[in-house]
PDB file of C-alpha atoms in Angstrom:
ATOM      1  CA  UNK S   1     -44.095 -37.487 -18.158  1.00 43.00           C
ATOM      2  CA  UNK S   2     -42.105 -38.450 -15.110  1.00 44.00           C
ATOM      3  CA  UNK S   3     -43.013 -36.232 -11.949  1.00 44.00           C
ATOM      4  CA  UNK S   4     -40.093 -33.919 -10.647  1.00 41.00           C
ATOM      5  CA  UNK S   5     -37.900 -35.138  -7.947  1.00 38.00           C
ATOM      6  CA  UNK S   6     -37.422 -32.973  -4.816  1.00 38.00           C
ATOM      7  CA  UNK S   7     -34.243 -32.198  -2.796  1.00 35.00           C
ATOM      8  CA  UNK S   8     -34.775 -35.387  -0.668  1.00 37.00           C
ATOM      9  CA  UNK S   9     -35.080 -37.632  -3.641  1.00 41.00           C
ATOM     10  CA  UNK S  10     -38.811 -38.168  -3.543  1.00 38.00           C
ATOM     11  CA  UNK S  11     -40.659 -37.952  -6.713  1.00 42.00           C
ATOM     12  CA  UNK S  12     -43.102 -34.795  -6.120  1.00 40.00           C
ATOM     13  CA  UNK S  13     -46.808 -35.097  -7.327  1.00 41.00           C
ATOM     14  CA  UNK S  14     -47.202 -32.326 -10.223  1.00 42.00           C
ATOM     15  CA  UNK S  15     -49.158 -29.386  -9.438  1.00 43.00           C
ATOM     16  CA  UNK S  16     -52.305 -28.760 -12.042  1.00 43.00           C
ATOM     17  CA  UNK S  17     -52.434 -25.463 -13.307  1.00 41.00           C
ATOM     18  CA  UNK S  18     -55.426 -23.354 -11.524  1.00 42.00           C
ATOM     19  CA  UNK S  19     -55.414 -25.595  -8.605  1.00 43.00           C
ATOM     20  CA  UNK S  20     -54.388 -24.956  -5.077  1.00 46.00           C
ATOM     21  CA  UNK S  21     -53.691 -27.320  -2.289  1.00 48.00           C
ATOM     22  CA  UNK S  22     -55.237 -26.047   0.550  1.00 53.00           C
ATOM     23  CA  UNK S  23     -54.560 -27.020   4.297  1.00 54.00           C
ATOM     24  CA  UNK S  24     -57.696 -28.975   5.583  1.00 58.00           C
ATOM     25  CA  UNK S  25     -59.430 -27.625   8.646  1.00 63.00           C
ATOM     26  CA  UNK S  26     -57.870 -30.667  10.421  1.00 70.00           C
ATOM     27  CA  UNK S  27     -54.504 -29.944   9.684  1.00 67.00           C
ATOM     28  CA  UNK S  28     -55.012 -26.157  10.205  1.00 64.00           C
ATOM     29  CA  UNK S  29     -56.348 -27.031  13.688  1.00 71.00           C
ATOM     30  CA  UNK S  30     -53.239 -29.413  14.423  1.00 77.00           C
ATOM     31  CA  UNK S  31     -50.997 -26.667  13.122  1.00 73.00           C
ATOM     32  CA  UNK S  32     -52.594 -24.295  15.645  1.00 72.00           C
ATOM     33  CA  UNK S  33     -52.711 -26.764  18.239  1.00 77.00           C
ATOM     34  CA  UNK S  34     -48.796 -27.194  18.028  1.00 81.00           C
ATOM     35  CA  UNK S  35     -48.123 -23.682  18.062  1.00 77.00           C
ATOM     36  CA  UNK S  36     -50.496 -23.151  21.046  1.00 82.00           C
ATOM     37  CA  UNK S  37     -48.233 -26.098  22.752  1.00 85.00           C
ATOM     38  CA  UNK S  38     -45.032 -24.430  21.863  1.00 83.00           C
ATOM     39  CA  UNK S  39     -46.138 -21.087  23.225  1.00 84.00           C
ATOM     40  CA  UNK S  40     -47.495 -22.644  26.676  1.00 87.00           C
ATOM     41  CA  UNK S  41     -43.919 -24.962  26.866  1.00 90.00           C
ATOM     42  CA  UNK S  42     -42.184 -21.484  26.517  1.00 88.00           C
ATOM     43  CA  UNK S  43     -44.328 -19.496  28.783  1.00 86.00           C
ATOM     44  CA  UNK S  44     -43.900 -22.307  31.646  1.00 90.00           C
ATOM     45  CA  UNK S  45     -40.064 -22.330  31.167  1.00 90.00           C
ATOM     46  CA  UNK S  46     -39.985 -18.736  31.353  1.00 85.00           C
ATOM     47  CA  UNK S  47     -42.366 -18.881  34.574  1.00 86.00           C
ATOM     48  CA  UNK S  48     -39.704 -21.471  36.256  1.00 90.00           C
ATOM     49  CA  UNK S  49     -36.756 -19.648  35.393  1.00 87.00           C
ATOM     50  CA  UNK S  50     -38.443 -16.384  37.103  1.00 85.00           C
ATOM     51  CA  UNK S  51     -39.623 -18.274  40.305  1.00 87.00           C
ATOM     52  CA  UNK S  52     -36.114 -19.375  40.534  1.00 86.00           C
ATOM     53  CA  UNK S  53     -34.977 -15.757  41.085  1.00 83.00           C
ATOM     54  CA  UNK S  54     -31.623 -15.763  39.640  1.00 84.00           C
ATOM     55  CA  UNK S  55     -32.322 -12.678  38.170  1.00 83.00           C
ATOM     56  CA  UNK S  56     -34.132  -9.570  40.435  1.00 83.00           C
ATOM     57  CA  UNK S  57     -37.702 -10.181  40.430  1.00 82.00           C
ATOM     58  CA  UNK S  58     -37.962  -6.381  39.697  1.00 82.00           C
ATOM     59  CA  UNK S  59     -36.079  -6.806  36.574  1.00 85.00           C
ATOM     60  CA  UNK S  60     -37.756 -10.133  35.357  1.00 87.00           C
ATOM     61  CA  UNK S  61     -41.232 -10.900  36.667  1.00 90.00           C
ATOM     62  CA  UNK S  62     -42.675 -14.368  36.437  1.00 90.00           C
ATOM     63  CA  UNK S  63     -44.884 -15.313  33.314  1.00 88.00           C
ATOM     64  CA  UNK S  64     -47.974 -15.461  35.450  1.00 90.00           C
ATOM     65  CA  UNK S  65     -47.705 -11.692  36.515  1.00 91.00           C
ATOM     66  CA  UNK S  66     -46.900 -10.317  32.907  1.00 91.00           C
ATOM     67  CA  UNK S  67     -50.037 -12.418  31.223  1.00 92.00           C
ATOM     68  CA  UNK S  68     -52.149 -10.654  34.119  1.00 92.00           C
ATOM     69  CA  UNK S  69     -50.693  -7.479  33.321  1.00 93.00           C
ATOM     70  CA  UNK S  70     -51.309  -7.943  29.717  1.00 93.00           C
ATOM     71  CA  UNK S  71     -54.836  -9.050  30.209  1.00 94.00           C
ATOM     72  CA  UNK S  72     -55.464  -5.803  32.349  1.00 94.00           C
ATOM     73  CA  UNK S  73     -53.867  -3.541  29.452  1.00 93.00           C
ATOM     74  CA  UNK S  74     -56.419  -5.482  26.558  1.00 93.00           C
ATOM     75  CA  UNK S  75     -59.020  -3.650  28.584  1.00 93.00           C
ATOM     76  CA  UNK S  76     -57.509  -0.378  29.328  1.00 93.00           C
ATOM     77  CA  UNK S  77     -58.650   2.556  27.203  1.00 94.00           C
ATOM     78  CA  UNK S  78     -55.468   4.458  27.687  1.00 92.00           C
ATOM     79  CA  UNK S  79     -53.208   1.420  26.368  1.00 94.00           C
ATOM     80  CA  UNK S  80     -55.548   0.749  23.361  1.00 94.00           C
ATOM     81  CA  UNK S  81     -55.556   4.423  22.165  1.00 95.00           C
ATOM     82  CA  UNK S  82     -51.643   4.142  21.991  1.00 94.00           C
ATOM     83  CA  UNK S  83     -52.018   0.974  19.955  1.00 95.00           C
ATOM     84  CA  UNK S  84     -54.185   2.512  17.516  1.00 95.00           C
ATOM     85  CA  UNK S  85     -51.610   5.435  17.170  1.00 94.00           C
ATOM     86  CA  UNK S  86     -48.817   2.778  16.276  1.00 95.00           C
ATOM     87  CA  UNK S  87     -51.339   1.048  13.909  1.00 95.00           C
ATOM     88  CA  UNK S  88     -52.353   4.304  12.129  1.00 95.00           C
ATOM     89  CA  UNK S  89     -48.342   4.888  11.519  1.00 94.00           C
ATOM     90  CA  UNK S  90     -47.778   1.423  10.479  1.00 95.00           C
ATOM     91  CA  UNK S  91     -50.599   0.893   8.198  1.00 95.00           C
ATOM     92  CA  UNK S  92     -50.069   4.481   6.533  1.00 95.00           C
ATOM     93  CA  UNK S  93     -46.329   3.979   5.853  1.00 95.00           C
ATOM     94  CA  UNK S  94     -46.896   0.429   4.473  1.00 96.00           C
ATOM     95  CA  UNK S  95     -49.497   1.967   2.261  1.00 96.00           C
ATOM     96  CA  UNK S  96     -47.149   4.604   1.314  1.00 96.00           C
ATOM     97  CA  UNK S  97     -44.352   1.992   0.741  1.00 96.00           C
ATOM     98  CA  UNK S  98     -46.573   0.016  -1.426  1.00 95.00           C
ATOM     99  CA  UNK S  99     -47.788   2.850  -3.445  1.00 95.00           C
ATOM    100  CA  UNK S 100     -44.247   3.502  -4.349  1.00 94.00           C
ATOM    101  CA  UNK S 101     -42.906  -0.063  -4.642  1.00 94.00           C
ATOM    102  CA  UNK S 102     -45.291  -1.761  -6.374  1.00 92.00           C
ATOM    103  CA  UNK S 103     -45.318   0.569  -9.712  1.00 91.00           C
ATOM    104  CA  UNK S 104     -41.496   0.974  -9.511  1.00 92.00           C
ATOM    105  CA  UNK S 105     -41.142  -2.636  -9.102  1.00 91.00           C
ATOM    106  CA  UNK S 106     -43.282  -3.300 -12.485  1.00 88.00           C
ATOM    107  CA  UNK S 107     -41.291  -0.876 -14.105  1.00 88.00           C
ATOM    108  CA  UNK S 108     -37.878  -2.332 -13.226  1.00 90.00           C
ATOM    109  CA  UNK S 109     -38.801  -5.909 -13.779  1.00 87.00           C
ATOM    110  CA  UNK S 110     -40.659  -5.073 -17.162  1.00 82.00           C
ATOM    111  CA  UNK S 111     -37.683  -2.788 -18.668  1.00 83.00           C
ATOM    112  CA  UNK S 112     -33.809  -3.574 -18.832  1.00 85.00           C
ATOM    113  CA  UNK S 113     -32.907  -0.390 -19.210  1.00 88.00           C
ATOM    114  CA  UNK S 114     -34.989   0.898 -16.097  1.00 85.00           C
ATOM    115  CA  UNK S 115     -33.275  -1.905 -13.995  1.00 85.00           C
ATOM    116  CA  UNK S 116     -29.975  -0.631 -14.933  1.00 87.00           C
ATOM    117  CA  UNK S 117     -30.446   2.808 -14.458  1.00 88.00           C
ATOM    118  CA  UNK S 118     -32.184   2.534 -11.038  1.00 89.00           C
ATOM    119  CA  UNK S 119     -30.372  -0.603  -9.652  1.00 88.00           C
ATOM    120  CA  UNK S 120     -27.475   1.470  -8.363  1.00 89.00           C
ATOM    121  CA  UNK S 121     -29.615   4.173  -6.569  1.00 90.00           C
ATOM    122  CA  UNK S 122     -31.661   1.725  -5.149  1.00 90.00           C
ATOM    123  CA  UNK S 123     -28.567  -0.507  -3.579  1.00 87.00           C
ATOM    124  CA  UNK S 124     -27.342   2.691  -2.146  1.00 87.00           C
ATOM    125  CA  UNK S 125     -30.553   3.647  -0.426  1.00 89.00           C
ATOM    126  CA  UNK S 126     -31.437   0.151   0.705  1.00 87.00           C
ATOM    127  CA  UNK S 127     -28.096  -0.118   2.591  1.00 87.00           C
ATOM    128  CA  UNK S 128     -28.813   2.685   4.701  1.00 87.00           C
ATOM    129  CA  UNK S 129     -30.471   1.681   8.321  1.00 86.00           C
ATOM    130  CA  UNK S 130     -33.742   2.992   8.915  1.00 84.00           C
ATOM    131  CA  UNK S 131     -33.047   3.968  12.557  1.00 83.00           C
ATOM    132  CA  UNK S 132     -29.597   5.855  11.394  1.00 85.00           C
ATOM    133  CA  UNK S 133     -32.205   8.379   9.527  1.00 88.00           C
ATOM    134  CA  UNK S 134     -34.562   9.152  12.568  1.00 88.00           C
ATOM    135  CA  UNK S 135     -32.527  11.984  13.580  1.00 87.00           C
ATOM    136  CA  UNK S 136     -32.759  13.675  10.107  1.00 88.00           C
ATOM    137  CA  UNK S 137     -36.512  13.048  10.176  1.00 89.00           C
ATOM    138  CA  UNK S 138     -36.865  14.535  13.422  1.00 88.00           C
ATOM    139  CA  UNK S 139     -35.172  17.472  12.450  1.00 88.00           C
ATOM    140  CA  UNK S 140     -37.440  17.952   9.192  1.00 89.00           C
ATOM    141  CA  UNK S 141     -40.641  16.564  10.519  1.00 88.00           C
ATOM    142  CA  UNK S 142     -40.480  16.585  14.522  1.00 84.00           C
ATOM    143  CA  UNK S 143     -42.044  13.802  16.545  1.00 85.00           C
ATOM    144  CA  UNK S 144     -45.328  13.360  15.115  1.00 86.00           C
ATOM    145  CA  UNK S 145     -47.035  10.949  12.876  1.00 90.00           C
ATOM    146  CA  UNK S 146     -45.616  12.121   9.513  1.00 92.00           C
ATOM    147  CA  UNK S 147     -42.278  11.277  11.144  1.00 92.00           C
ATOM    148  CA  UNK S 148     -43.318   7.606  11.797  1.00 93.00           C
ATOM    149  CA  UNK S 149     -45.088   6.962   8.446  1.00 94.00           C
ATOM    150  CA  UNK S 150     -42.017   8.254   7.016  1.00 94.00           C
ATOM    151  CA  UNK S 151     -39.570   5.903   8.529  1.00 94.00           C
ATOM    152  CA  UNK S 152     -41.959   2.988   8.279  1.00 95.00           C
ATOM    153  CA  UNK S 153     -42.352   3.715   4.460  1.00 95.00           C
ATOM    154  CA  UNK S 154     -38.568   4.083   4.178  1.00 94.00           C
ATOM    155  CA  UNK S 155     -38.107   0.373   5.548  1.00 94.00           C
ATOM    156  CA  UNK S 156     -41.042  -1.211   4.201  1.00 95.00           C
ATOM    157  CA  UNK S 157     -40.353  -0.036   0.540  1.00 95.00           C
ATOM    158  CA  UNK S 158     -37.635  -2.477   0.261  1.00 94.00           C
ATOM    159  CA  UNK S 159     -39.336  -6.170   0.640  1.00 94.00           C
ATOM    160  CA  UNK S 160     -42.323  -4.935  -1.356  1.00 94.00           C
ATOM    161  CA  UNK S 161     -40.015  -3.449  -4.312  1.00 94.00           C
ATOM    162  CA  UNK S 162     -37.881  -6.764  -4.554  1.00 93.00           C
ATOM    163  CA  UNK S 163     -40.958  -9.132  -4.435  1.00 93.00           C
ATOM    164  CA  UNK S 164     -42.591  -7.122  -6.960  1.00 92.00           C
ATOM    165  CA  UNK S 165     -39.755  -7.048  -9.367  1.00 91.00           C
ATOM    166  CA  UNK S 166     -38.974 -10.961  -8.640  1.00 91.00           C
ATOM    167  CA  UNK S 167     -42.662 -11.318  -9.132  1.00 89.00           C
ATOM    168  CA  UNK S 168     -42.681  -9.470 -12.454  1.00 87.00           C
ATOM    169  CA  UNK S 169     -39.780 -11.198 -13.806  1.00 86.00           C
ATOM    170  CA  UNK S 170     -41.151 -14.448 -12.915  1.00 85.00           C
ATOM    171  CA  UNK S 171     -44.599 -14.110 -15.304  1.00 81.00           C
ATOM    172  CA  UNK S 172     -45.006 -17.191 -17.733  1.00 78.00           C
ATOM    173  CA  UNK S 173     -43.413 -16.282 -21.076  1.00 80.00           C
ATOM    174  CA  UNK S 174     -45.901 -18.114 -22.783  1.00 80.00           C
ATOM    175  CA  UNK S 175     -48.703 -15.832 -21.068  1.00 78.00           C
ATOM    176  CA  UNK S 176     -46.757 -12.776 -22.368  1.00 77.00           C
ATOM    177  CA  UNK S 177     -46.265 -14.020 -25.707  1.00 77.00           C
ATOM    178  CA  UNK S 178     -49.792 -14.943 -26.222  1.00 79.00           C
ATOM    179  CA  UNK S 179     -50.791 -11.358 -25.147  1.00 76.00           C
ATOM    180  CA  UNK S 180     -48.755 -10.080 -27.904  1.00 76.00           C
ATOM    181  CA  UNK S 181     -49.956 -12.386 -30.187  1.00 78.00           C
ATOM    182  CA  UNK S 182     -53.519 -11.187 -29.695  1.00 77.00           C
ATOM    183  CA  UNK S 183     -51.996  -7.424 -29.843  1.00 77.00           C
ATOM    184  CA  UNK S 184     -53.326  -6.743 -26.135  1.00 74.00           C
ATOM    185  CA  UNK S 185     -52.749  -3.275 -25.330  1.00 78.00           C
ATOM    186  CA  UNK S 186     -49.371  -2.817 -22.923  1.00 72.00           C
ATOM    187  CA  UNK S 187     -51.365  -1.493 -19.917  1.00 73.00           C
ATOM    188  CA  UNK S 188     -54.198  -4.365 -20.029  1.00 77.00           C
ATOM    189  CA  UNK S 189     -51.190  -6.906 -20.187  1.00 78.00           C
ATOM    190  CA  UNK S 190     -49.473  -5.513 -17.244  1.00 74.00           C
ATOM    191  CA  UNK S 191     -53.152  -5.191 -15.332  1.00 77.00           C
ATOM    192  CA  UNK S 192     -54.673  -9.014 -16.843  1.00 77.00           C
ATOM    193  CA  UNK S 193     -51.353 -11.020 -16.756  1.00 80.00           C
ATOM    194  CA  UNK S 194     -48.274  -9.147 -15.138  1.00 80.00           C
ATOM    195  CA  UNK S 195     -49.741  -8.120 -11.703  1.00 81.00           C
ATOM    196  CA  UNK S 196     -52.123 -11.452 -11.092  1.00 81.00           C
ATOM    197  CA  UNK S 197     -48.781 -13.158 -11.948  1.00 84.00           C
ATOM    198  CA  UNK S 198     -46.852 -11.432  -9.345  1.00 85.00           C
ATOM    199  CA  UNK S 199     -49.330 -10.834  -7.092  1.00 87.00           C
ATOM    200  CA  UNK S 200     -48.291 -13.794  -4.526  1.00 89.00           C
ATOM    201  CA  UNK S 201     -44.687 -12.519  -4.226  1.00 90.00           C
ATOM    202  CA  UNK S 202     -46.313  -9.127  -3.625  1.00 91.00           C
ATOM    203  CA  UNK S 203     -48.303 -10.288  -0.754  1.00 92.00           C
ATOM    204  CA  UNK S 204     -45.297 -12.026   0.330  1.00 91.00           C
ATOM    205  CA  UNK S 205     -43.340  -8.570   0.422  1.00 93.00           C
ATOM    206  CA  UNK S 206     -46.531  -7.119   2.123  1.00 94.00           C
ATOM    207  CA  UNK S 207     -46.336  -9.841   4.993  1.00 93.00           C
ATOM    208  CA  UNK S 208     -42.534  -8.784   5.397  1.00 93.00           C
ATOM    209  CA  UNK S 209     -43.285  -4.819   5.215  1.00 95.00           C
ATOM    210  CA  UNK S 210     -45.651  -5.155   7.969  1.00 95.00           C
ATOM    211  CA  UNK S 211     -43.355  -7.082  10.198  1.00 93.00           C
ATOM    212  CA  UNK S 212     -40.647  -4.917   9.576  1.00 93.00           C
ATOM    213  CA  UNK S 213     -42.597  -1.763   9.738  1.00 94.00           C
ATOM    214  CA  UNK S 214     -44.242  -2.646  13.080  1.00 94.00           C
ATOM    215  CA  UNK S 215     -40.641  -3.143  14.660  1.00 92.00           C
ATOM    216  CA  UNK S 216     -39.243   0.116  13.135  1.00 93.00           C
ATOM    217  CA  UNK S 217     -42.182   2.061  14.196  1.00 92.00           C
ATOM    218  CA  UNK S 218     -42.167   0.932  17.969  1.00 93.00           C
ATOM    219  CA  UNK S 219     -38.536   1.361  18.211  1.00 91.00           C
ATOM    220  CA  UNK S 220     -38.865   4.756  16.595  1.00 91.00           C
ATOM    221  CA  UNK S 221     -41.418   5.673  19.087  1.00 91.00           C
ATOM    222  CA  UNK S 222     -38.941   4.798  22.026  1.00 90.00           C
ATOM    223  CA  UNK S 223     -35.592   6.073  20.320  1.00 86.00           C
ATOM    224  CA  UNK S 224     -37.341   9.485  19.976  1.00 85.00           C
ATOM    225  CA  UNK S 225     -39.696   9.718  22.754  1.00 77.00           C
ATOM    226  CA  UNK S 226     -43.013  10.408  20.801  1.00 81.00           C
ATOM    227  CA  UNK S 227     -46.131  11.254  22.583  1.00 84.00           C
ATOM    228  CA  UNK S 228     -47.973   8.396  21.308  1.00 88.00           C
ATOM    229  CA  UNK S 229     -47.708   5.189  20.277  1.00 90.00           C
ATOM    230  CA  UNK S 230     -47.019   1.585  21.771  1.00 92.00           C
ATOM    231  CA  UNK S 231     -42.891   2.329  22.064  1.00 91.00           C
ATOM    232  CA  UNK S 232     -43.756   5.609  24.119  1.00 91.00           C
ATOM    233  CA  UNK S 233     -46.078   3.736  26.461  1.00 92.00           C
ATOM    234  CA  UNK S 234     -43.165   1.054  27.021  1.00 91.00           C
ATOM    235  CA  UNK S 235     -40.735   4.289  27.613  1.00 89.00           C
ATOM    236  CA  UNK S 236     -43.079   5.877  29.861  1.00 88.00           C
ATOM    237  CA  UNK S 237     -43.380   2.795  31.868  1.00 87.00           C
ATOM    238  CA  UNK S 238     -39.793   2.289  31.925  1.00 84.00           C
ATOM    239  CA  UNK S 239     -38.840   5.830  33.330  1.00 82.00           C
ATOM    240  CA  UNK S 240     -41.865   5.960  35.874  1.00 74.00           C
ATOM    241  CA  UNK S 241     -40.513   3.660  38.533  1.00 72.00           C
ATOM    242  CA  UNK S 242     -39.383   0.731  35.799  1.00 77.00           C
ATOM    243  CA  UNK S 243     -42.625  -1.175  35.951  1.00 83.00           C
ATOM    244  CA  UNK S 244     -41.104  -4.148  34.746  1.00 88.00           C
ATOM    245  CA  UNK S 245     -44.500  -6.314  34.250  1.00 89.00           C
ATOM    246  CA  UNK S 246     -46.428  -3.511  32.425  1.00 91.00           C
ATOM    247  CA  UNK S 247     -42.997  -3.158  30.037  1.00 92.00           C
ATOM    248  CA  UNK S 248     -42.966  -7.187  29.325  1.00 92.00           C
ATOM    249  CA  UNK S 249     -46.571  -7.214  28.945  1.00 93.00           C
ATOM    250  CA  UNK S 250     -46.737  -4.271  26.380  1.00 94.00           C
ATOM    251  CA  UNK S 251     -44.001  -5.964  24.390  1.00 93.00           C
ATOM    252  CA  UNK S 252     -45.948  -9.260  24.313  1.00 92.00           C
ATOM    253  CA  UNK S 253     -48.816  -7.495  23.318  1.00 93.00           C
ATOM    254  CA  UNK S 254     -46.874  -5.676  20.471  1.00 94.00           C
ATOM    255  CA  UNK S 255     -45.686  -9.533  19.560  1.00 92.00           C
ATOM    256  CA  UNK S 256     -49.345 -10.437  19.601  1.00 92.00           C
ATOM    257  CA  UNK S 257     -50.070  -7.538  17.334  1.00 93.00           C
ATOM    258  CA  UNK S 258     -47.656  -8.300  14.763  1.00 92.00           C
ATOM    259  CA  UNK S 259     -48.698 -12.096  14.956  1.00 90.00           C
ATOM    260  CA  UNK S 260     -52.520 -11.109  13.901  1.00 92.00           C
ATOM    261  CA  UNK S 261     -51.256  -8.621  10.848  1.00 92.00           C
ATOM    262  CA  UNK S 262     -49.546 -11.441   9.595  1.00 90.00           C
ATOM    263  CA  UNK S 263     -52.639 -13.826  10.036  1.00 88.00           C
ATOM    264  CA  UNK S 264     -54.837 -11.268   8.355  1.00 90.00           C
ATOM    265  CA  UNK S 265     -52.157 -11.023   5.531  1.00 90.00           C
ATOM    266  CA  UNK S 266     -51.992 -14.773   5.028  1.00 87.00           C
ATOM    267  CA  UNK S 267     -55.674 -15.276   5.159  1.00 86.00           C
ATOM    268  CA  UNK S 268     -55.962 -12.414   2.367  1.00 86.00           C
ATOM    269  CA  UNK S 269     -53.050 -14.131   0.221  1.00 85.00           C
ATOM    270  CA  UNK S 270     -54.944 -17.370   0.404  1.00 82.00           C
ATOM    271  CA  UNK S 271     -58.212 -15.761  -0.737  1.00 84.00           C
ATOM    272  CA  UNK S 272     -56.997 -13.473  -3.374  1.00 82.00           C
ATOM    273  CA  UNK S 273     -54.254 -15.867  -5.241  1.00 78.00           C
ATOM    274  CA  UNK S 274     -56.280 -19.105  -5.019  1.00 66.00           C
ATOM    275  CA  UNK S 275     -54.553 -20.006  -8.431  1.00 60.00           C
ATOM    276  CA  UNK S 276     -51.314 -20.111  -6.916  1.00 58.00           C
ATOM    277  CA  UNK S 277     -50.094 -23.318  -5.121  1.00 52.00           C
ATOM    278  CA  UNK S 278     -46.824 -21.896  -3.549  1.00 52.00           C
ATOM    279  CA  UNK S 279     -48.279 -19.212  -1.285  1.00 47.00           C
ATOM    280  CA  UNK S 280     -49.037 -19.616   2.565  1.00 51.00           C
ATOM    281  CA  UNK S 281     -51.697 -21.392   3.637  1.00 46.00           C
TER     282      UNK S 281
END
């Protein structure tokens, strides 16, 4: 049987079932070095632009000043407490979103009637910007952690839900027919066939949910003026004489936090779905 042809016209090597193409340590190191070189080049360009003072240095400090402040914040207990407050809200919101989205996605992906009945409601809700409901949440829940968890859950539920639905609908029909032929109970079919097959896409949805949740969580802290979190720290630094280096450093560390969360999720995916050849490596 001939190998499939890719969009570039090159014949692709067929993937054997159950065998995952893993990135070699040398390839992983090369990718890391390329990323480091790109970050260093961007930092250097930022440094040069800031040193030209085309923008007021009080508003745009050089990269060296920002990195120095970022290193200071990394060992500042007060800042680490704010990071923890944001992490609690983001992880709590994503966990709540997963508890809602995964079972609902399995239901919609498995039963056409459920999809027909729920799709109009889901399409209406997901069209609402998460930021737009923050004032309502503040009125109902106040400015505490419950508000942040709820807004993160609202924006994180959609990537988890749709990736679960697509994962369930992409289950191998032969596996499903085999389970039916052997009269495997429905709950065991979902647990042993459907969920393992959908897991790679569910974990991809988790990566998107974490990134979106972190962004919206910090934005909510800034918009509402909560009493804790990275967003509150940034807002306070902006109002207290506008310490631009502190603001840029906190934003940079928020980006690093998002990068680390993504890396942990990728590592988790590589470990949990070793049978899948299409997940991140």
